Amino acid sequence: MADAVVADIQRASTHDGPGFRTTVFFKGCPLSCAWCHNPECISFEPQILEYPEKCIGCGKCADGCFAGAKVLCGKRMTPAEIAAEVARDKAYYGKDGGVTFSGGEPLAQRDALSECIDECKKLGIRCAVETSLIYYDEEIFKKLDLVMADLKIWDSATHKKYTGVPNERIIENFKKVNSLGVPVIARTPVIPGVEQGIPQISAFLKTLENVKCYELLPYHPLGKSKRQALNMAEDEFSVPSAEFMEELKQYAYIR
Amino acid sequence: MLTYADRLRAMRNTKVRHTLEKRKQNGYTDLDDFGTVPISEGYSVEPWYNSTNGSFYGYDGMCENFCRVIDAHEPYIDPMEMLCGRWRDMLVNYRGDLHYMPDWLKNNEKIMEFMKSATNQWSKRWDEQRFPYDDLKPNQKKYNIATGIDGDAHFACDYRIGFELGFGGLLEKIEKYRKINPDKKAFYDAEERTVKAIIRFVERHCEKLREMIPAEERPEIKENLQTMLKTCENITYGAPKTFREVCQWTAFFNCASRIYTRDGAGFQLDGLLYPYYENDVKNGILDDETAKFLVANLLLIDPHYYQISGVDENDRDMTNKLSYLILDAADSINIACNLTVRMHENCDKEFQRKAVYYLIKNKNGWPRFCNDKALAEGYMKNGVDKKTSRERIAVGCNWMCVPGKEFPMNDTVKINIAKVLDEALKDLKNCDEKSAEKLFELYESHLKIAIQTVADGVNLHIDHAWEVTPELVMNLMMNNTIERGEDISQCAELYTVGVDGAGLAVVADSFGAIETRIENEKLVSWDNLFENLENDYADERVRTIMASAPKYCSGGSASDKWAKRLTESWVTAVKAQKMPKGRQLVPGWFSWSRTIEYGSNVGATPNGRRAAQPISHGANPNPHFRNDGAPTAQSNGIASVQCGYGNTAPLQIEFDPMVKADEHGIDMVLKLIEGHFEQGGTLININVLDKQKLLEANENPDTHPDLVVRVTGFTAYFASLSPRFRQLVVDRFLTGF
């Protein structure tokens, strides 16, 4: 049985797919998006997030911090443990809700992910992933009820500049997932100041029949405080204006 | 021409004006609004005291003063409304208990002078000269017990009795039974005078209307006043026949019961009013818009707790067209509406969706939701049949009652179990063996004494309430009372007396922190803990270690296990308590809004809570019970601590205002409700609040005088709450969903 390194498990999430969802954040991601709002999920190793404003000055950091000034992020869990945690909210999932494996890049821990899906399926829980589609794993995708995948930037060179990887493989994987028949929700985080090519992305996605929905998600500054806590350089992005989002609305769709 | 919408707007504006004016007169109240209007200029009552301690008791004392207070009430008629009548003042204000006295009355020199001259050594609400309980006081104080002694009402009338008879019929009924029970003269005299005083109240409204009508120039309003007059004339003595008459009759009766002791309770609103609605519609004298306006008007006059929907004794859905109209009516007036939707698998799902829609859309804390299965099946475990258990409806803040039959004293009797823990900790300090198990053993032995103390107080109250505060108004619509010439406290069919525990999360988290941090992880020693409890956590590191132990409602934690164990222990001990004369105690978890007051009596606790900080709210977890604040986790935790005998451990939850009143938002909230009820939850109070508005109102309440929050089971205008209480609501919200 493969353990997963998990950054956090959030219950009653309403932002990571339909219905009430439990979101399991897998730690580690091969991309390093400049605007990442879960920067604690980039490294595969456990890390300490530091919040000095909470320090009580007891001088006993080595014995463990309980004041919330140093918070360990990253814990090994077995798929059965993860499924048990997910099952706690089974009463609220209904026909739409369930678990979302997110991250980080959940497929980067494919064996653990695969077993987590099996364990949850055994309990009758619907499973989704949030993925960059940098990996294509037919066995896993076929088991899922929903794939939520990002296409962040249309131009490959720009994609590489901001995420660390080119996008040809991602675009190819979108086509492959589409052929499996699993419903896909495609998404683009809207980052003001970055030439993302949203019209082109939208046009491409429309050619894929199983992409049921294309969502535009405004950049979320949630990552800023976490970058600070991880001693990472601050990102330079800002939240898009309502007018900007309104302009782009024409490219989003549901079918 | 004024439309219904124009008139409702005007009525809402008047309500806002009254809220601000009342705050000027009364100061902060931290209470339900109760539908009062401000004291009018020149209003004055000369109370009659029949006890040397500066109070009044019994049939004659209560009756005489009821007559004086209701007679002093001027008629209240707003031409915008279709119904008339309001209340301003109640006779128990004059019992000289300064704690309960409104500020405006404290400014009355004559009253205050009398109070000072009276013997002041006894409680003024309870006649301690005749019925002392000094022997109980030490333990009542020790365990911070709300005794229920001197509590009033907290039961529910069977309105069908009044609807059938009218005030004239009630007089005839009194006359009939007076002859059968000649030895009960004092009772019947008091009841007769009470009904006659209510009739005079109605008649004064008729007189005032006759004065107003000629001067009214707007034709539609003139016609309204004429119909209002006709309605009042018809029901002065006669039984209500039409929908408008039955609403007006209810309004007058409720004003009277409020004037008496502020209490009273609602009824199955859609069920009892439906025959009148159906009949009027059939006869072509009522349309749905008018019915809606009338219900909105009734809800404005008095925010009693009414139940809607649910199933009958044969599990058949009782939702009807009026149920929908009541929701629409509440939406149209959108004030502090205490409507509770009874949920059952057989009930109309569309109706439930609509109820949730209004909850999200209006963000005013209504409606609430209660679970038929857990409540009815639980109540049957007290040895009550299914039909009666079904009749037990949501008519109070956290409580249910069988109208006409039950004397439950619900919500008046509480034990602060954080204080019980406090006492157990004191004992443990002197024990050689120190463990969570030993502490629990000590806690249980103190709890047993606390419950015995509660039982003694409850029995004293029930034995003598008729001699102290007989329920002269509510007796009129109870079974057996008029028939036997007895107060309801003497002749109820059911004495299932509610006892609530308060402070569950503080105690569960304390045991959980001891088990985790002291016993398993050995991060803190017992000596270190006791030292810090005594010096109020001078060592902040020790405090953070204890406070950061996984909490009740985090899911699968030691504290979650302790919460369940504490519940089992609580239920077992309460049910094991021997009671005389067929009475029994029924356990629940509820703190009402006493979290600040209760906390002030409790020292530092092992969960890292400092001395005198508020205790946890109802059955709710402590703040920061999980980083994600998941409402589903809270719901699961609270479902796991239900006491199971038909009383509640409510889920009080604050919801994200980002939840939209669309299909998705409705689905989410409905799933939360259904998920909680599937797991045995009993009652859900949901606040969907606008964060921005709440913060602005906290800064300056006058910016949003119409903002309503569901404080515990009850709703209050935010502007009427004290700054400390407002902050408590804000904190709870900010750590919520």
Coordinates of N, CA and C in Angstrom, one line a residue, chain B residues 4 16 24 27-28 71 103 154 173 227 246 248 256 333 359 369 375 402 433 437 505 518 592 601 637 646 674 737:
Chain B
Y4 N -50.3 46.8 -1.0 CA -49.9 46.1 0.2 C -48.4 46.3 0.4
V16 N -38.5 49.6 12.6 CA -37.1 50.0 12.8 C -37.1 51.2 13.8
K24 N -33.5 53.3 23.4 CA -33.3 54.6 24.2 C -34.0 54.4 25.6
G27 N -32.4 50.7 27.2 CA -30.9 50.3 27.1 C -30.8 49.0 26.3
Y28 N -29.6 48.4 26.3 CA -29.4 47.2 25.6 C -30.1 46.1 26.4
D71 N -55.1 47.4 31.6 CA -56.0 48.5 31.5 C -55.2 49.8 31.2
D103 N -35.2 49.9 32.0 CA -34.6 51.1 32.5 C -35.7 52.2 32.7
H154 N -43.3 29.0 29.6 CA -42.5 28.0 28.9 C -43.3 26.6 28.7
K173 N -67.6 29.2 29.8 CA -66.9 27.9 30.2 C -66.5 28.1 31.7
T227 N -63.2 47.8 8.4 CA -63.2 46.3 8.5 C -62.5 45.9 9.8
V246 N -59.5 35.3 12.9 CA -58.7 34.4 13.7 C -57.3 35.0 13.9
Q248 N -56.7 38.2 14.1 CA -56.9 39.3 15.0 C -57.0 38.8 16.5
A256 N -52.1 39.8 25.4 CA -52.5 39.6 26.8 C -51.5 38.7 27.5
I333 N -42.5 40.7 4.9 CA -42.3 41.6 6.1 C -40.8 41.5 6.5
L359 N -34.3 31.6 3.5 CA -33.2 31.7 4.5 C -32.0 32.4 3.9
F369 N -35.1 24.9 11.3 CA -35.5 23.6 10.8 C -35.4 22.6 12.0
L375 N -37.1 14.0 17.1 CA -37.9 14.6 18.1 C -39.1 13.7 18.6
V402 N -46.1 19.9 23.9 CA -47.4 19.4 23.4 C -48.4 20.5 23.9
E433 N -4.4 9.7 43.3 CA -4.5 9.3 41.9 C -5.0 10.4 41.0
E437 N -9.7 9.5 34.0 CA -10.8 8.6 34.5 C -11.2 9.0 35.9
A505 N -18.8 21.8 25.2 CA -17.5 21.8 24.5 C -16.4 22.1 25.4
I518 N -1.7 15.3 28.5 CA -1.1 14.9 29.7 C -0.8 13.4 29.7
W592 N -28.7 28.6 26.2 CA -29.4 29.9 25.9 C -28.3 30.9 25.6
N601 N -18.4 32.6 36.0 CA -18.4 31.8 37.2 C -17.4 30.7 37.3
G637 N -20.5 16.4 14.6 CA -20.2 16.4 16.1 C -21.5 16.6 16.9
G646 N -36.2 13.6 23.0 CA -37.2 14.5 22.4 C -36.9 16.0 22.7
E674 N -30.3 18.0 5.8 CA -30.7 16.6 5.7 C -29.6 15.7 6.3
F737 N -18.2 29.3 9.2 CA -18.0 28.8 7.8 C -17.2 29.8 6.9

